[in-house]
Amino acid sequence: MLQALGRFIHTRWSGEIDHRVLLQREMLIIGSLVNFVASFIGLILLASKFSGYWAAFVHFLPLPYNVFLLFCVFRHRESGAWIRLIATLWWLCMLIV
């Protein structure tokens, strides 16, 4: 399990994964899904009269993963200006939403 996680991180960080797959699948699909689930759970916590701190904590829980994906896109040798712009806009949207 730990070895698979290390391989997952290494393939993205070193640019071994295609930059289009990194942007489309990892960021736009999986990353957005993770963020929406975390936000939904945060809203459920808020509606259940939990502390707003817990709701904010759950909402911002995917932030390190989002930053990791953004840095991976910027480090990739084949990602151009448009891909970096889309990745940055996605990151800003996920930070707000």
XYZ file of N, CA and C in Angstrom:
291
model
N 0.819 -1.196 0.000
C 0.000 0.000 0.000
C 0.864 1.261 0.000
N 1.844 1.276 0.904
C 2.720 2.430 0.986
C 3.595 2.544 -0.261
N 3.985 1.407 -0.800
C 4.794 1.409 -2.012
C 3.977 1.928 -3.203
N 2.701 1.585 -3.259
C 1.835 2.073 -4.337
C 1.635 3.583 -4.228
N 1.509 4.082 -3.007
C 1.370 5.528 -2.809
C 2.642 6.249 -3.236
N 3.795 5.680 -2.892
C 5.063 6.268 -3.305
C 5.219 6.277 -4.813
N 4.793 5.208 -5.463
C 4.862 5.135 -6.929
C 3.896 6.162 -7.551
N 2.704 6.304 -6.944
C 1.731 7.286 -7.418
C 2.327 8.697 -7.363
N 2.907 9.042 -6.241
C 3.489 10.377 -6.081
C 4.681 10.557 -7.025
N 5.521 9.546 -7.126
C 6.718 9.656 -7.961
C 6.380 9.831 -9.442
N 5.412 9.083 -9.946
C 5.094 9.189 -11.372
C 4.537 10.565 -11.730
N 3.824 11.165 -10.832
C 3.287 12.499 -11.113
C 4.353 13.572 -10.933
N 5.135 13.476 -9.866
C 6.130 14.497 -9.554
C 7.263 14.506 -10.577
N 7.645 13.335 -11.059
C 8.764 13.258 -11.998
C 8.338 13.468 -13.448
N 7.051 13.566 -13.705
C 6.576 13.817 -15.060
C 6.498 12.574 -15.927
N 6.456 11.413 -15.315
C 6.360 10.170 -16.085
C 4.960 9.955 -16.656
N 3.973 10.626 -16.109
C 2.607 10.531 -16.601
C 2.409 11.633 -17.646
N 1.628 11.357 -18.656
C 1.374 12.339 -19.712
C 0.718 13.584 -19.127
N 1.127 14.740 -19.612
C 0.620 15.997 -19.048
C -0.880 16.177 -19.295
N -1.394 15.634 -20.388
C -2.839 15.741 -20.637
C -3.621 14.859 -19.679
N -3.087 13.673 -19.383
C -3.734 12.783 -18.404
C -3.690 13.419 -17.024
N -2.564 14.033 -16.694
C -2.425 14.706 -15.405
C -3.443 15.826 -15.256
N -3.619 16.593 -16.307
C -4.568 17.705 -16.229
C -6.012 17.209 -16.288
N -6.335 16.389 -17.257
C -7.728 16.008 -17.469
C -8.231 15.016 -16.433
N -7.513 13.924 -16.248
C -8.007 12.892 -15.339
C -7.728 13.234 -13.880
N -6.467 13.553 -13.581
C -6.089 13.755 -12.181
C -6.676 15.047 -11.610
N -6.559 16.132 -12.358
C -7.022 17.416 -11.825
C -8.514 17.623 -12.043
N -8.915 17.623 -13.301
C -10.278 18.037 -13.616
C -11.337 17.025 -13.180
N -11.029 15.747 -13.239
C -12.041 14.744 -12.875
C -11.885 14.299 -11.424
N -10.755 13.664 -11.112
C -10.582 13.121 -9.763
C -10.441 14.230 -8.732
N -9.632 15.234 -9.039
C -9.447 16.343 -8.098
C -10.735 17.089 -7.818
N -11.517 17.347 -8.858
C -12.802 18.034 -8.657
C -13.761 17.179 -7.841
N -13.788 15.893 -8.113
C -14.652 14.991 -7.354
C -14.265 14.974 -5.870
N -12.982 14.883 -5.589
C -12.510 14.903 -4.195
C -12.901 16.210 -3.510
N -12.749 17.327 -4.215
C -13.087 18.624 -3.633
C -14.583 18.770 -3.386
N -15.389 18.321 -4.328
C -16.833 18.436 -4.151
C -17.333 17.545 -3.018
N -16.760 16.362 -2.876
C -17.147 15.479 -1.772
C -16.761 16.111 -0.431
N -15.553 16.659 -0.356
C -15.122 17.311 0.886
C -15.999 18.515 1.208
N -16.351 19.296 0.214
C -17.222 20.446 0.442
C -18.614 20.011 0.878
N -19.123 18.947 0.274
C -20.443 18.429 0.635
C -20.455 17.929 2.076
N -19.412 17.209 2.455
C -19.327 16.738 3.837
C -19.202 17.918 4.796
N -18.453 18.931 4.414
C -18.353 20.140 5.232
C -19.701 20.816 5.411
N -20.492 20.859 4.348
C -21.833 21.447 4.455
C -22.744 20.595 5.334
N -22.612 19.287 5.243
C -23.396 18.404 6.113
C -23.022 18.647 7.572
N -21.734 18.795 7.849
C -21.304 19.076 9.215
C -21.863 20.401 9.706
N -21.867 21.384 8.834
C -22.402 22.692 9.212
C -23.901 22.612 9.477
N -24.616 21.868 8.658
C -26.059 21.720 8.841
C -26.391 20.880 10.068
N -25.460 20.035 10.481
C -25.679 19.183 11.650
C -25.269 19.863 12.944
N -25.063 21.156 12.889
C -24.724 21.970 14.058
C -23.339 21.666 14.626
N -22.446 21.130 13.789
C -21.060 20.990 14.211
C -20.406 22.362 14.163
N -19.267 22.468 14.769
C -18.534 23.725 14.769
C -18.128 24.091 13.341
N -18.128 25.369 13.080
C -17.699 25.849 11.774
C -16.242 25.535 11.496
N -15.459 25.380 12.555
C -14.056 25.020 12.383
C -13.913 23.632 11.768
N -14.750 22.687 12.209
C -14.707 21.338 11.638
C -15.137 21.353 10.181
N -16.153 22.126 9.877
C -16.620 22.217 8.493
C -15.532 22.819 7.597
N -14.876 23.861 8.084
C -13.797 24.479 7.313
C -12.615 23.525 7.173
N -12.328 22.770 8.250
C -11.240 21.801 8.189
C -11.494 20.749 7.117
N -12.695 20.213 7.093
C -13.029 19.182 6.094
C -13.042 19.791 4.695
N -13.529 21.023 4.581
C -13.575 21.690 3.282
C -12.170 21.878 2.707
N -11.223 22.260 3.542
C -9.862 22.522 3.069
C -8.938 21.315 3.165
N -9.452 20.166 3.539
C -8.650 18.956 3.651
C -7.981 18.545 2.331
N -8.607 18.696 1.169
C -7.932 18.320 -0.087
C -6.898 19.338 -0.574
N -6.702 20.431 0.137
C -5.797 21.489 -0.324
C -4.367 20.998 -0.578
N -3.759 20.192 0.298
C -2.402 19.716 -0.033
C -2.354 18.885 -1.318
N -3.380 18.077 -1.561
C -3.436 17.291 -2.804
C -3.568 18.223 -4.005
N -4.368 19.270 -3.870
C -4.537 20.231 -4.958
C -3.227 20.948 -5.268
N -2.516 21.358 -4.231
C -1.226 22.034 -4.430
C -0.228 21.076 -5.075
N -0.245 19.827 -4.635
C 0.631 18.818 -5.237
C 0.357 18.674 -6.726
N -0.912 18.578 -7.100
C -1.252 18.449 -8.524
C -0.848 19.693 -9.311
N -1.055 20.859 -8.730
C -0.672 22.102 -9.409
C 0.838 22.139 -9.630
N 1.618 21.791 -8.622
C 3.067 21.778 -8.780
C 3.511 20.732 -9.793
N 2.829 19.593 -9.828
C 3.172 18.554 -10.810
C 2.951 19.050 -12.234
N 1.867 19.776 -12.447
C 1.613 20.333 -13.786
C 2.692 21.352 -14.137
N 3.059 22.201 -13.194
C 4.069 23.215 -13.477
C 5.453 22.599 -13.679
N 5.741 21.488 -13.018
C 7.047 20.835 -13.162
C 7.157 20.017 -14.446
N 6.030 19.632 -15.021
C 6.048 18.761 -16.204
C 6.700 19.492 -17.367
N 7.613 18.825 -18.032
C 8.388 19.471 -19.098
C 7.563 19.754 -20.348
N 6.441 19.069 -20.529
C 5.634 19.257 -21.738
C 4.436 20.183 -21.531
N 4.213 20.640 -20.315
C 3.032 21.487 -20.095
C 3.343 22.912 -20.537
N 2.495 23.395 -21.417
C 2.675 24.732 -21.947
C 1.921 25.768 -21.136
N 1.873 26.964 -21.672
C 1.252 28.082 -20.962
C -0.249 27.856 -20.753
N -0.924 27.285 -21.766
C -2.372 27.073 -21.641
C -2.693 26.033 -20.576
N -1.918 24.988 -20.534
C -2.159 23.940 -19.533
C -1.892 24.490 -18.139
N -0.856 25.282 -17.994
C -0.561 25.896 -16.691
C -1.649 26.881 -16.290
N -2.172 27.614 -17.265
C -3.255 28.555 -16.972
C -4.511 27.805 -16.538
N -4.859 26.741 -17.244
C -6.038 25.945 -16.871
C -5.848 25.339 -15.491
N -4.659 24.831 -15.204
C -4.386 24.237 -13.893
C -4.487 25.281 -12.786
N -3.986 26.476 -13.034
C -4.055 27.541 -12.031
C -5.497 27.983 -11.809
N -6.262 28.121 -12.873
C -7.667 28.496 -12.728
C -8.456 27.418 -12.000
N -8.167 26.149 -12.300
C -8.820 25.051 -11.593
C -8.492 25.121 -10.112
N -7.220 25.353 -9.777
C -6.809 25.415 -8.388
C -7.509 26.555 -7.655
N -7.603 27.710 -8.306
C -8.307 28.836 -7.682
C -9.794 28.534 -7.476
N -10.407 27.916 -8.467
C -11.814 27.551 -8.330
C -12.037 26.544 -7.205
N -11.171 25.561 -7.100
C -11.302 24.554 -6.050
C -10.992 25.143 -4.677
N -10.168 26.170 -4.624
C -9.889 26.820 -3.354
C -11.098 27.584 -2.861
N -11.834 28.190 -3.772
C -13.007 28.992 -3.412
C -14.223 28.111 -3.184
N -14.458 27.166 -4.092
C -15.634 26.312 -4.003
C -15.360 25.272 -3.014
